[in-house]
Tab-separated table of C-alpha atoms in Angstrom:
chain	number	residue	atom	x	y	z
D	297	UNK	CA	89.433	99.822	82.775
D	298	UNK	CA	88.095	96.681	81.136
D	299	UNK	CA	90.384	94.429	82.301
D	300	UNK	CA	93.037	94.358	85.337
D	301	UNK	CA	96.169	93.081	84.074
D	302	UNK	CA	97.868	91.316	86.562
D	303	UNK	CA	101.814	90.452	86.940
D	304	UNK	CA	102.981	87.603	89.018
D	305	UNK	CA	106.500	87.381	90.970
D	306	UNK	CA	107.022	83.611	91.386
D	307	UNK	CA	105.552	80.694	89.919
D	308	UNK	CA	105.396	78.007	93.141
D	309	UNK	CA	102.735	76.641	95.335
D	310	UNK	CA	100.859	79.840	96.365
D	311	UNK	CA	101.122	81.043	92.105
D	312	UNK	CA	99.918	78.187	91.491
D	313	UNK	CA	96.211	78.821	93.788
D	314	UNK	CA	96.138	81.771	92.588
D	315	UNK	CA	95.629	81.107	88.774
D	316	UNK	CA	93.217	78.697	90.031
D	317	UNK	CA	91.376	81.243	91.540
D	318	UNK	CA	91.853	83.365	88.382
D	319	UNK	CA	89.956	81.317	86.487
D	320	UNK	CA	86.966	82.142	88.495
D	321	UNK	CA	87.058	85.628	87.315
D	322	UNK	CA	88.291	85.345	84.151
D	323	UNK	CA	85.886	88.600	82.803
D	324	UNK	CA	87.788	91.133	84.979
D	325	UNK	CA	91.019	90.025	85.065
D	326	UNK	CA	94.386	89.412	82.370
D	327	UNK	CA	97.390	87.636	83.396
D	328	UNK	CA	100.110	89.079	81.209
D	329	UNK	CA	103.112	88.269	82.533
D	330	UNK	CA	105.393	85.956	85.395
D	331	UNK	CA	108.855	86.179	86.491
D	332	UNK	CA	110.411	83.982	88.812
D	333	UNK	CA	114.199	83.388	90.627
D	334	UNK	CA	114.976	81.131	88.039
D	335	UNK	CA	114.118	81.939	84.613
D	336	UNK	CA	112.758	78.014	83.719
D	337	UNK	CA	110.310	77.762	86.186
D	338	UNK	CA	108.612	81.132	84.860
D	339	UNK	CA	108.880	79.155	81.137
D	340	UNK	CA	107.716	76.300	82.553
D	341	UNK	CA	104.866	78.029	84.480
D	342	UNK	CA	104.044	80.442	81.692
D	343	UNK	CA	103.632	77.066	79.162
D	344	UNK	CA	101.531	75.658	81.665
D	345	UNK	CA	98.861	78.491	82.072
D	346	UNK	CA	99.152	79.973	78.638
D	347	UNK	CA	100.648	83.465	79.810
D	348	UNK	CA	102.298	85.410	77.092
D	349	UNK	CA	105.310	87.350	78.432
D	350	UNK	CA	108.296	85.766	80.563
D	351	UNK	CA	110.443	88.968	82.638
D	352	UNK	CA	113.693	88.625	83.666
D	353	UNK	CA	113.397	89.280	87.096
D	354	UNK	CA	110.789	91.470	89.450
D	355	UNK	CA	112.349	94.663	88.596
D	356	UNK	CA	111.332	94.371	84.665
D	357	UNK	CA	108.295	93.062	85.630
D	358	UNK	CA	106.814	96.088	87.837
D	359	UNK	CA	108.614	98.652	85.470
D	360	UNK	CA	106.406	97.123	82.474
D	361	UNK	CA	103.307	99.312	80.762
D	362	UNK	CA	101.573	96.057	80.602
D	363	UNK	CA	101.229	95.522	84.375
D	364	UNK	CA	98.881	97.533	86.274
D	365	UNK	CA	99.012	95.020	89.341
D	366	UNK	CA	102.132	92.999	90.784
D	367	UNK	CA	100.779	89.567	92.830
D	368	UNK	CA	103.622	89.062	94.739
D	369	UNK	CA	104.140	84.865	95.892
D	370	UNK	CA	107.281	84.913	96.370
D	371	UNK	CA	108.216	83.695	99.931
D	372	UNK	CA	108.411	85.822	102.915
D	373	UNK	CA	111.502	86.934	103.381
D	374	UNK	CA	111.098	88.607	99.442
D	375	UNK	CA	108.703	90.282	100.126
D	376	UNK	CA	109.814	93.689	100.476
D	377	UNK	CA	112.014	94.449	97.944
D	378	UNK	CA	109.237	93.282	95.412
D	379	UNK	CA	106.281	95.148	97.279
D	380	UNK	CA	109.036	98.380	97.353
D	381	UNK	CA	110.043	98.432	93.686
D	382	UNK	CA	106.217	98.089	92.392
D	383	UNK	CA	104.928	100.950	94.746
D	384	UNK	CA	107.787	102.839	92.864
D	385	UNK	CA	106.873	102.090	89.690
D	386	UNK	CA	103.150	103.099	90.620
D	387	UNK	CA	102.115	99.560	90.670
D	388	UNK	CA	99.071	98.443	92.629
D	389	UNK	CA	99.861	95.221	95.047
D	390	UNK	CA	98.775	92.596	95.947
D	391	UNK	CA	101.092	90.102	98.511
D	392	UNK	CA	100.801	87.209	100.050
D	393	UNK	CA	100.356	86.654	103.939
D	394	UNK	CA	102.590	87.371	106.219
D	395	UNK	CA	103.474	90.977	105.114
D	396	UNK	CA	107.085	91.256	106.149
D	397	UNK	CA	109.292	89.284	109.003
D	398	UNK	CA	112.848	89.144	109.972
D	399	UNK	CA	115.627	87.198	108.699
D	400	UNK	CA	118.999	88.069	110.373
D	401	UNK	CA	119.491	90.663	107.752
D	402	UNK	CA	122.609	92.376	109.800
D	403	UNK	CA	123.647	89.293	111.113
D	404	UNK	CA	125.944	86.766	110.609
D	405	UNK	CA	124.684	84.324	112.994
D	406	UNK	CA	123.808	81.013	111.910
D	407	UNK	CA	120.901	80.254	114.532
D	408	UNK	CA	119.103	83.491	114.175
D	409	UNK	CA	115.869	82.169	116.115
D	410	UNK	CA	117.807	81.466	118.706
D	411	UNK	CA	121.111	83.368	119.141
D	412	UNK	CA	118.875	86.733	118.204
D	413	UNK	CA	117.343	88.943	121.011
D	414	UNK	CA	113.354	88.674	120.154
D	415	UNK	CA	113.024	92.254	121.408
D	416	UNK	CA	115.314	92.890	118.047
D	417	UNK	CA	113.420	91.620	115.737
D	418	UNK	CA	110.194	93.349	116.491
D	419	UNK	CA	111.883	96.770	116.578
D	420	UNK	CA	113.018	95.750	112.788
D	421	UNK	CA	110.028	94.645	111.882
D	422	UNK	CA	108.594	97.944	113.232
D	423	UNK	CA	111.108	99.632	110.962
D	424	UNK	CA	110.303	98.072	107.785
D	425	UNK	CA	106.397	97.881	108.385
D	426	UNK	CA	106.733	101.825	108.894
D	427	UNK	CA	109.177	101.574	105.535
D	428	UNK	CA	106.679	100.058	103.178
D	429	UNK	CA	103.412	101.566	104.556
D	430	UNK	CA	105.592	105.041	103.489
D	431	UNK	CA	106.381	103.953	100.007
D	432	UNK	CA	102.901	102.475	99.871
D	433	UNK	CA	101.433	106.115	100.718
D	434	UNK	CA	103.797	108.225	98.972
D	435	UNK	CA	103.358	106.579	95.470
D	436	UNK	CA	99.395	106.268	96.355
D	437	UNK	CA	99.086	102.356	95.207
D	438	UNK	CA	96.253	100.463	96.585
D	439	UNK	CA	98.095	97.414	98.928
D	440	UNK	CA	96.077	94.066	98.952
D	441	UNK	CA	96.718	91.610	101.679
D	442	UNK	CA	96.423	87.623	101.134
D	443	UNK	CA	94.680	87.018	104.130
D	444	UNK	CA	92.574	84.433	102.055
D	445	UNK	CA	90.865	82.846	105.115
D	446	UNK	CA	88.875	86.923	105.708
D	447	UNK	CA	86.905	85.926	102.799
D	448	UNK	CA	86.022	82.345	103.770
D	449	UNK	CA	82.403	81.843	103.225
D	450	UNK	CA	81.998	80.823	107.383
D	451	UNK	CA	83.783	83.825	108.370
D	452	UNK	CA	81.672	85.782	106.023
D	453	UNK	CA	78.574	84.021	107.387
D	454	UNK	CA	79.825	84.960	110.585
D	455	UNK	CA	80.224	88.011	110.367
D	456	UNK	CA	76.363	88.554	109.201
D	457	UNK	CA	75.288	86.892	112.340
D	458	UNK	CA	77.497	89.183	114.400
D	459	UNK	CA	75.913	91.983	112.591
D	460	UNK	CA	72.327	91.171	113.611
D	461	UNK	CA	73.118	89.481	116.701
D	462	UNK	CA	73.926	93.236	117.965
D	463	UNK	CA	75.802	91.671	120.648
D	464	UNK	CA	79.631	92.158	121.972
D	465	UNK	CA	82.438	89.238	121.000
D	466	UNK	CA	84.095	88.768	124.305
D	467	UNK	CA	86.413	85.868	122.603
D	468	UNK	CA	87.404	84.562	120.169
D	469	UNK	CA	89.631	81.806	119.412
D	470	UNK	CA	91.356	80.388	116.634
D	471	UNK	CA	94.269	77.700	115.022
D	472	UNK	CA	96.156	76.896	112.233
D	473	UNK	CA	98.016	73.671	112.682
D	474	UNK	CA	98.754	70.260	111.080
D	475	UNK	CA	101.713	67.815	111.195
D	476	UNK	CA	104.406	70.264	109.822
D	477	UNK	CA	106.130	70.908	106.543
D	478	UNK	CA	108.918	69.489	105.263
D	479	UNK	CA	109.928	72.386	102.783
D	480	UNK	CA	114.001	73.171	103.805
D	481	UNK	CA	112.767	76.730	104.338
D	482	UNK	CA	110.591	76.200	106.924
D	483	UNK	CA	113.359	75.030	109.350
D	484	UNK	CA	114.948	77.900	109.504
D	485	UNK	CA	114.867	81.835	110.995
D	486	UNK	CA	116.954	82.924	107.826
D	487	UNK	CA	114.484	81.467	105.285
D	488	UNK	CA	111.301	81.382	106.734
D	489	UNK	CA	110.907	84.349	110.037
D	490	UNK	CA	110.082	82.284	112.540
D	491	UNK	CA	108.193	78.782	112.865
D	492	UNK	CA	103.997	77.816	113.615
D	493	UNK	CA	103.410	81.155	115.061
D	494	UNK	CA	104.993	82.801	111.735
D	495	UNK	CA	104.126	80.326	108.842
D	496	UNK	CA	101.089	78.829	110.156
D	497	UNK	CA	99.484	81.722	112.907
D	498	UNK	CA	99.371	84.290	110.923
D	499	UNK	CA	96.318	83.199	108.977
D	500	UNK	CA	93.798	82.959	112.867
D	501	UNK	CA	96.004	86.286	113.951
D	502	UNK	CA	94.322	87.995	110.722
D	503	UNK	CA	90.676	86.307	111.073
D	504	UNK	CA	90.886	87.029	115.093
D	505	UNK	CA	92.156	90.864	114.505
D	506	UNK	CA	89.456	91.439	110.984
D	507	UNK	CA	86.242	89.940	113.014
D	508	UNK	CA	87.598	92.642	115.928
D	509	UNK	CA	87.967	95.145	113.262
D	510	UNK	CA	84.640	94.525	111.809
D	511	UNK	CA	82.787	94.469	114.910
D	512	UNK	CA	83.984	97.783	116.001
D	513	UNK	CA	83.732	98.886	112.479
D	514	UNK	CA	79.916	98.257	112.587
D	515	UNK	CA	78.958	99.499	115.764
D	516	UNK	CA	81.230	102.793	116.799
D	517	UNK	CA	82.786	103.491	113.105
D	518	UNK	CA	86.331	102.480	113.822
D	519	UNK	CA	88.042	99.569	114.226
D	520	UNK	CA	88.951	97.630	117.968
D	521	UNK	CA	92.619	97.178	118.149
D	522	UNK	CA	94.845	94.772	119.519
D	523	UNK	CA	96.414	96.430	122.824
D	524	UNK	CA	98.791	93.690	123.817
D	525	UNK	CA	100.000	90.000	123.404
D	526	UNK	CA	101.171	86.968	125.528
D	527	UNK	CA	103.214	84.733	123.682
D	528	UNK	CA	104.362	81.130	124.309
D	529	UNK	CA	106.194	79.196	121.725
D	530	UNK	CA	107.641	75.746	122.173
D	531	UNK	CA	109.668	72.663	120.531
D	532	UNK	CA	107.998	69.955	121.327
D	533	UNK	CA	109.612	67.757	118.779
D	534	UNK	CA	113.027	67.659	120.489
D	535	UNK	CA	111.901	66.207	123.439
D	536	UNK	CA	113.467	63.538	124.997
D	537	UNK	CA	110.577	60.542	124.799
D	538	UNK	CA	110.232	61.820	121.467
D	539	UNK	CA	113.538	61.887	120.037
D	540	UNK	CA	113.635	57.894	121.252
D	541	UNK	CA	110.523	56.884	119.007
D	542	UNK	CA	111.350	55.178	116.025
D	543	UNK	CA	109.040	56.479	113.631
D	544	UNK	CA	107.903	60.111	113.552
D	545	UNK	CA	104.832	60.852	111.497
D	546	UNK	CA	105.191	64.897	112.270
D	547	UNK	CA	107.551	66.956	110.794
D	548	UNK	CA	110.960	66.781	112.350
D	549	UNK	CA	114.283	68.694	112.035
D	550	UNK	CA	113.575	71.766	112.881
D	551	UNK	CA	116.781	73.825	113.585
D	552	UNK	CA	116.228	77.551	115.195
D	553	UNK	CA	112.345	77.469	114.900
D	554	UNK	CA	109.426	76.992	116.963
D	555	UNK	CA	107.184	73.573	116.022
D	556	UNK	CA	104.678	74.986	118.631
D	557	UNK	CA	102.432	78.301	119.736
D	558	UNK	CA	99.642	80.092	121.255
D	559	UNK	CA	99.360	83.680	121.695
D	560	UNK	CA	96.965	85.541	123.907
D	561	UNK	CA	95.744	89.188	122.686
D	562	UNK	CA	94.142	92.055	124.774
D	563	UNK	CA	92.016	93.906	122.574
D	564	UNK	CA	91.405	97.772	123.645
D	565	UNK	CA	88.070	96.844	124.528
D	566	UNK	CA	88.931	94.335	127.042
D	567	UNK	CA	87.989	91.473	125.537
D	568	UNK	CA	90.313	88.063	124.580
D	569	UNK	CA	91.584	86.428	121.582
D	570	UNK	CA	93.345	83.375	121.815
D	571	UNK	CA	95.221	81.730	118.594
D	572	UNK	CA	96.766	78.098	118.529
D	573	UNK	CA	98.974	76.920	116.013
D	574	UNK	CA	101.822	74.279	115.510
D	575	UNK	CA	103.753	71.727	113.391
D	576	UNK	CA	102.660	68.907	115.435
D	577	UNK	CA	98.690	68.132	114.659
D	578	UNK	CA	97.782	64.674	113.032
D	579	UNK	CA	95.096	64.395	110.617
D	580	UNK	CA	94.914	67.032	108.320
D	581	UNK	CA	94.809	70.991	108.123
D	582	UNK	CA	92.868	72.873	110.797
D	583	UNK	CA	91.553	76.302	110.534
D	584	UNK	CA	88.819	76.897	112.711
D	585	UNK	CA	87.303	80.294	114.162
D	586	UNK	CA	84.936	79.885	117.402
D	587	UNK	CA	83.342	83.379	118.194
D	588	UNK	CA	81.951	83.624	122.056
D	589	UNK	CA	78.610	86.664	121.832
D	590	UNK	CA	77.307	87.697	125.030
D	591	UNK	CA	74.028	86.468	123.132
D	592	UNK	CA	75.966	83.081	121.524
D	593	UNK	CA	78.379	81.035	120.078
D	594	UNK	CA	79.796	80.613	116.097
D	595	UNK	CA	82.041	77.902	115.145
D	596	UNK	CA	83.407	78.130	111.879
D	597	UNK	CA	84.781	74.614	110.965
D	598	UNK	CA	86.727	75.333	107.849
D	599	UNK	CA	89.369	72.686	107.358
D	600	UNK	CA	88.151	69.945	108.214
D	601	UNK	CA	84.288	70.042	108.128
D	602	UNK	CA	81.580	67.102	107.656
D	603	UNK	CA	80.326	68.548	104.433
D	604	UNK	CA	81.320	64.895	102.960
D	605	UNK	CA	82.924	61.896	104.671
D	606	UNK	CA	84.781	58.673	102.856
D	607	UNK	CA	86.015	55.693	104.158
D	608	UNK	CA	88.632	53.040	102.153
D	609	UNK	CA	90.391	50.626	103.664
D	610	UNK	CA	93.496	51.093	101.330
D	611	UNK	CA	94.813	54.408	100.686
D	612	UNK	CA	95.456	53.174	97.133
D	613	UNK	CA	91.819	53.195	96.007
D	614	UNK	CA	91.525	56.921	95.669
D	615	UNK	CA	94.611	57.517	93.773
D	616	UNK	CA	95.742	60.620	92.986
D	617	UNK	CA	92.070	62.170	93.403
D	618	UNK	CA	92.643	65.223	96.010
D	619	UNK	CA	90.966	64.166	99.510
D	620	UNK	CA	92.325	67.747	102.071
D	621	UNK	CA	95.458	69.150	102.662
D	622	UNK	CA	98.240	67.511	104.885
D	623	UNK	CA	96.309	64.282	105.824
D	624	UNK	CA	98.764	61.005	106.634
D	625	UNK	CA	96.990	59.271	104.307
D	626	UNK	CA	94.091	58.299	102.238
D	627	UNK	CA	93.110	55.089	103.774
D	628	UNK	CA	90.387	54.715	106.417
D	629	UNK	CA	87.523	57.727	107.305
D	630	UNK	CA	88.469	60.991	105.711
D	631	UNK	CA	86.516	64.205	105.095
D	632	UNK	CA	87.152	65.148	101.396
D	633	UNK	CA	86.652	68.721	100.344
D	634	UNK	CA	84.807	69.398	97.535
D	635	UNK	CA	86.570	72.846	96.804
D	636	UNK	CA	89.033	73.448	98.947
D	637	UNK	CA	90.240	76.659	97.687
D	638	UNK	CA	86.444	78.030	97.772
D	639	UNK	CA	86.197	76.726	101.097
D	640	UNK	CA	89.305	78.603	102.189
D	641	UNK	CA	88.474	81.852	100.520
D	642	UNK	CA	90.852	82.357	96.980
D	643	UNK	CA	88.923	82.705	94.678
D	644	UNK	CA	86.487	85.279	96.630
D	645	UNK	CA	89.610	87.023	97.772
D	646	UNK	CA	91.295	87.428	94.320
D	647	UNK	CA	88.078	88.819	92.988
D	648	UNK	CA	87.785	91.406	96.104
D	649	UNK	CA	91.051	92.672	94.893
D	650	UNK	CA	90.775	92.802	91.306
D	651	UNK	CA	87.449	94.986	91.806
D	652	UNK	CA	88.777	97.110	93.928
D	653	UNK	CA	91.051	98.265	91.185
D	654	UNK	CA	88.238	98.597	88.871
D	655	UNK	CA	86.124	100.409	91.759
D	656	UNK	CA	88.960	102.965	93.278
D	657	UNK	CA	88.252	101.530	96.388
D	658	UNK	CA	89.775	99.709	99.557
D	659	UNK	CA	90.001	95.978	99.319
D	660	UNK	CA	88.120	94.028	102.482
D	661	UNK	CA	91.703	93.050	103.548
D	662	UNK	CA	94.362	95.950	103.140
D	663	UNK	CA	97.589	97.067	104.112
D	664	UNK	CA	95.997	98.099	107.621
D	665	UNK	CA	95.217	94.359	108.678
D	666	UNK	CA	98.435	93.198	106.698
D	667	UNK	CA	100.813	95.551	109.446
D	668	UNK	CA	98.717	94.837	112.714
D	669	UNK	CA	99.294	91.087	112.038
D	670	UNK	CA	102.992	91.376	111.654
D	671	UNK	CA	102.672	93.340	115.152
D	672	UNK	CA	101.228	90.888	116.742
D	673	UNK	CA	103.151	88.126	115.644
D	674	UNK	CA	106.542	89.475	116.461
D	675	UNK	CA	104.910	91.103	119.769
D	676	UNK	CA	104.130	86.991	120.410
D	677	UNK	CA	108.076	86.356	119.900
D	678	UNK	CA	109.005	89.403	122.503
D	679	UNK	CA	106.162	88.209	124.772
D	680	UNK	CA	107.594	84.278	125.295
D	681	UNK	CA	111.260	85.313	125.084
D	682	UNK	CA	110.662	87.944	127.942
D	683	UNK	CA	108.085	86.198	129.510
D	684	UNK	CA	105.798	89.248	130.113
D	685	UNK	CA	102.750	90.520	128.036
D	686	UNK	CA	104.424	93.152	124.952
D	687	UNK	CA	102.314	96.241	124.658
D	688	UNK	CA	101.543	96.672	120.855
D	689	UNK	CA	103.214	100.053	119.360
């Protein structure tokens, strides 16, 4: 085929990076259609990015002739369905990160994060992981995962130097945190699956469990495997000498999710990984990856890094000129990020995935990273309810 022509289902934030990232590969790739929950913001969207064709809904969009791939950003707990009905109608996929979560489904209870049994949720997520890989398999669709931070240029970098290093990883670690969102989704089980360890982990779960892959990958021919997880998770947002401050400058309000996380995982070669993440970190978005060889270190300082630094006294005098994602504010020293998107991985990612529909082949980040991430995440959840490590299924 000349030309991939690409569907998307939703037309928010994440749609919005993505035709960014388009843009960069504007020779192999046509977007010909959007759909969204409500009809107006799919106008609005399509206007916007000069798309020709508005659906309905999901349903006409991945029965169309015109699609041959379905870019699903809509948010978590939608995923499914959408990733279900394309496989069905023989539609490759690509979907954003986490795959798939839980969400009180077959409940009625209003705090799901708290009032249902952790040990619950990961046998459901078990079930529908199992559901869509089926679908997936039967209908034999290629499934891309939006793990955008696997095609980083550091962790790319990194993974050459791991490659002629010839040396083990015996850890690594990695976080995702900044000072919390203050979407209405996010607060809750229902809406968003959990809290840091869902929304905000699952991006150093996937670069942790892909630089394990790779490694084992390279040097035996298959990949190294998580084995088991220890989970904490924490709200450290409702504490007392908190609650008494005046002024908050994390988010707050939080109602049956966690605003804090780490999660330790035994890989079945014996060696660590150890992921941070929370709701509660001033300054700005952190990713970082910090890779311990028997032979050396790699630090991967993605958001933020020194690669420019400003300083203002007012936070006025850069206006509305992007600076990084989730800083306080503008005004004193800053580190402003040139690309942030190429930085982070999108466009490289989106362009992995669009060739391998033109190649027949795997993408770099597939279904089989996409299912051991949801694994570990909800093995996390058993692990600090129960208190023990969870062995991973």
């Amino acid at each position: 085929m000349d030309k991939v022509r690409v569907g998307l289902v939703g037309a928010g934030f994440i749609a919005r990076i993505h035709m960014s990232a388009y843009k960069e590969i504007s020779p192999y790739v046509d977007i010909v259609g959007v759909c969204s929950g409500r009809r107006e913001n799919a106008e609005r969207f399509a206007k916007e990015y000069g798309i020709p064709k508005v659906f309905d809904n999901y349903e006409e969009l991945c029965a169309s002739f015109d699609v041959d791939v379905v870019d699903v950003c809509t948010p978590t707990n939608l995923h499914d369905e959408v990733i279900i009905c394309a496989a069905k109608n023989k539609k490759h996929v690509m979907c954003e990160k986490p795959l798939t979560g839980y969400f009180g489904e077959d409940t009625d209870k209003e705090l799901v994060g708290i009032e249902v049994p952790k040990s619950f949720m990961y046998k459901k997520v078990l079930e529908k992981i199992e559901k869509i890989e089926k679908v997936i398999k039967e209908n034999r669709v290629k499934f891309m995962y939006g793990e955008n931070l696997v095609y980083a240029p550091s962790i790319e970098k990194m993974k050459r130097m791991i490659l002629a290093s010839s040396s083990p990883i015996l850890e690594i670690r990695a976080e995702c945190s900044h000072s919390g969102s203050h979407a209405s989704y996010a607060k809750k089980w229902r809406t968003s699956g959990g809290g840091s360890l869902m929304r905000l982990g699952s991006h150093p779960v996937a670069v942790v469990l892909h630089l394990k892959h790779y490694e084992g990958l390279i040097k035996d021919g298959k990949p190294i495997r998580a084995k088991a997880v220890w989970g904490e998770v924490g709200n450290l947002t409702k504490i007392d000498k908190f609650l008494k401050e005046e002024k908050h400058y994390v988010a707050t309000s939080w109602e049956d999710v966690e605003d804090w996380s780490v999660i330790v995982i035994d890989f079945e070669d014996g060696t660590k990984g150890i992921i941070f993440s929370n709701d509660i970190s001033l300054g700005g978005l952190k990713n970082w990856v910090q890779v311990s060889l028997s032979s050396g270190m790699i630090y991967a300082n993605i958001n933020p890094n020194n690669m420019m630094v400003a300083y203002t006294p007012e936070e006025s005098i850069w206006k509305e000129e992007y600076i990084a994602e989730k800083i306080e504010t503008k005004a004193g020293w800053n580190f402003p990020s040139p690309d942030d998107f190429w930085t982070r991985g999108f466009p490289q990612e989106l362009k992995d995935f669009i060739l391998a529909v033109i190649e027949d082949r795997e993408p770099i980040s597939s279904f089989d990273l996409a299912k051991e991430t949801a694994k570990v995440l909800y093995a996390g959840y058993y692990s600090s309810e129960e208190g023990r490590k969870i062995e991973i299924e």
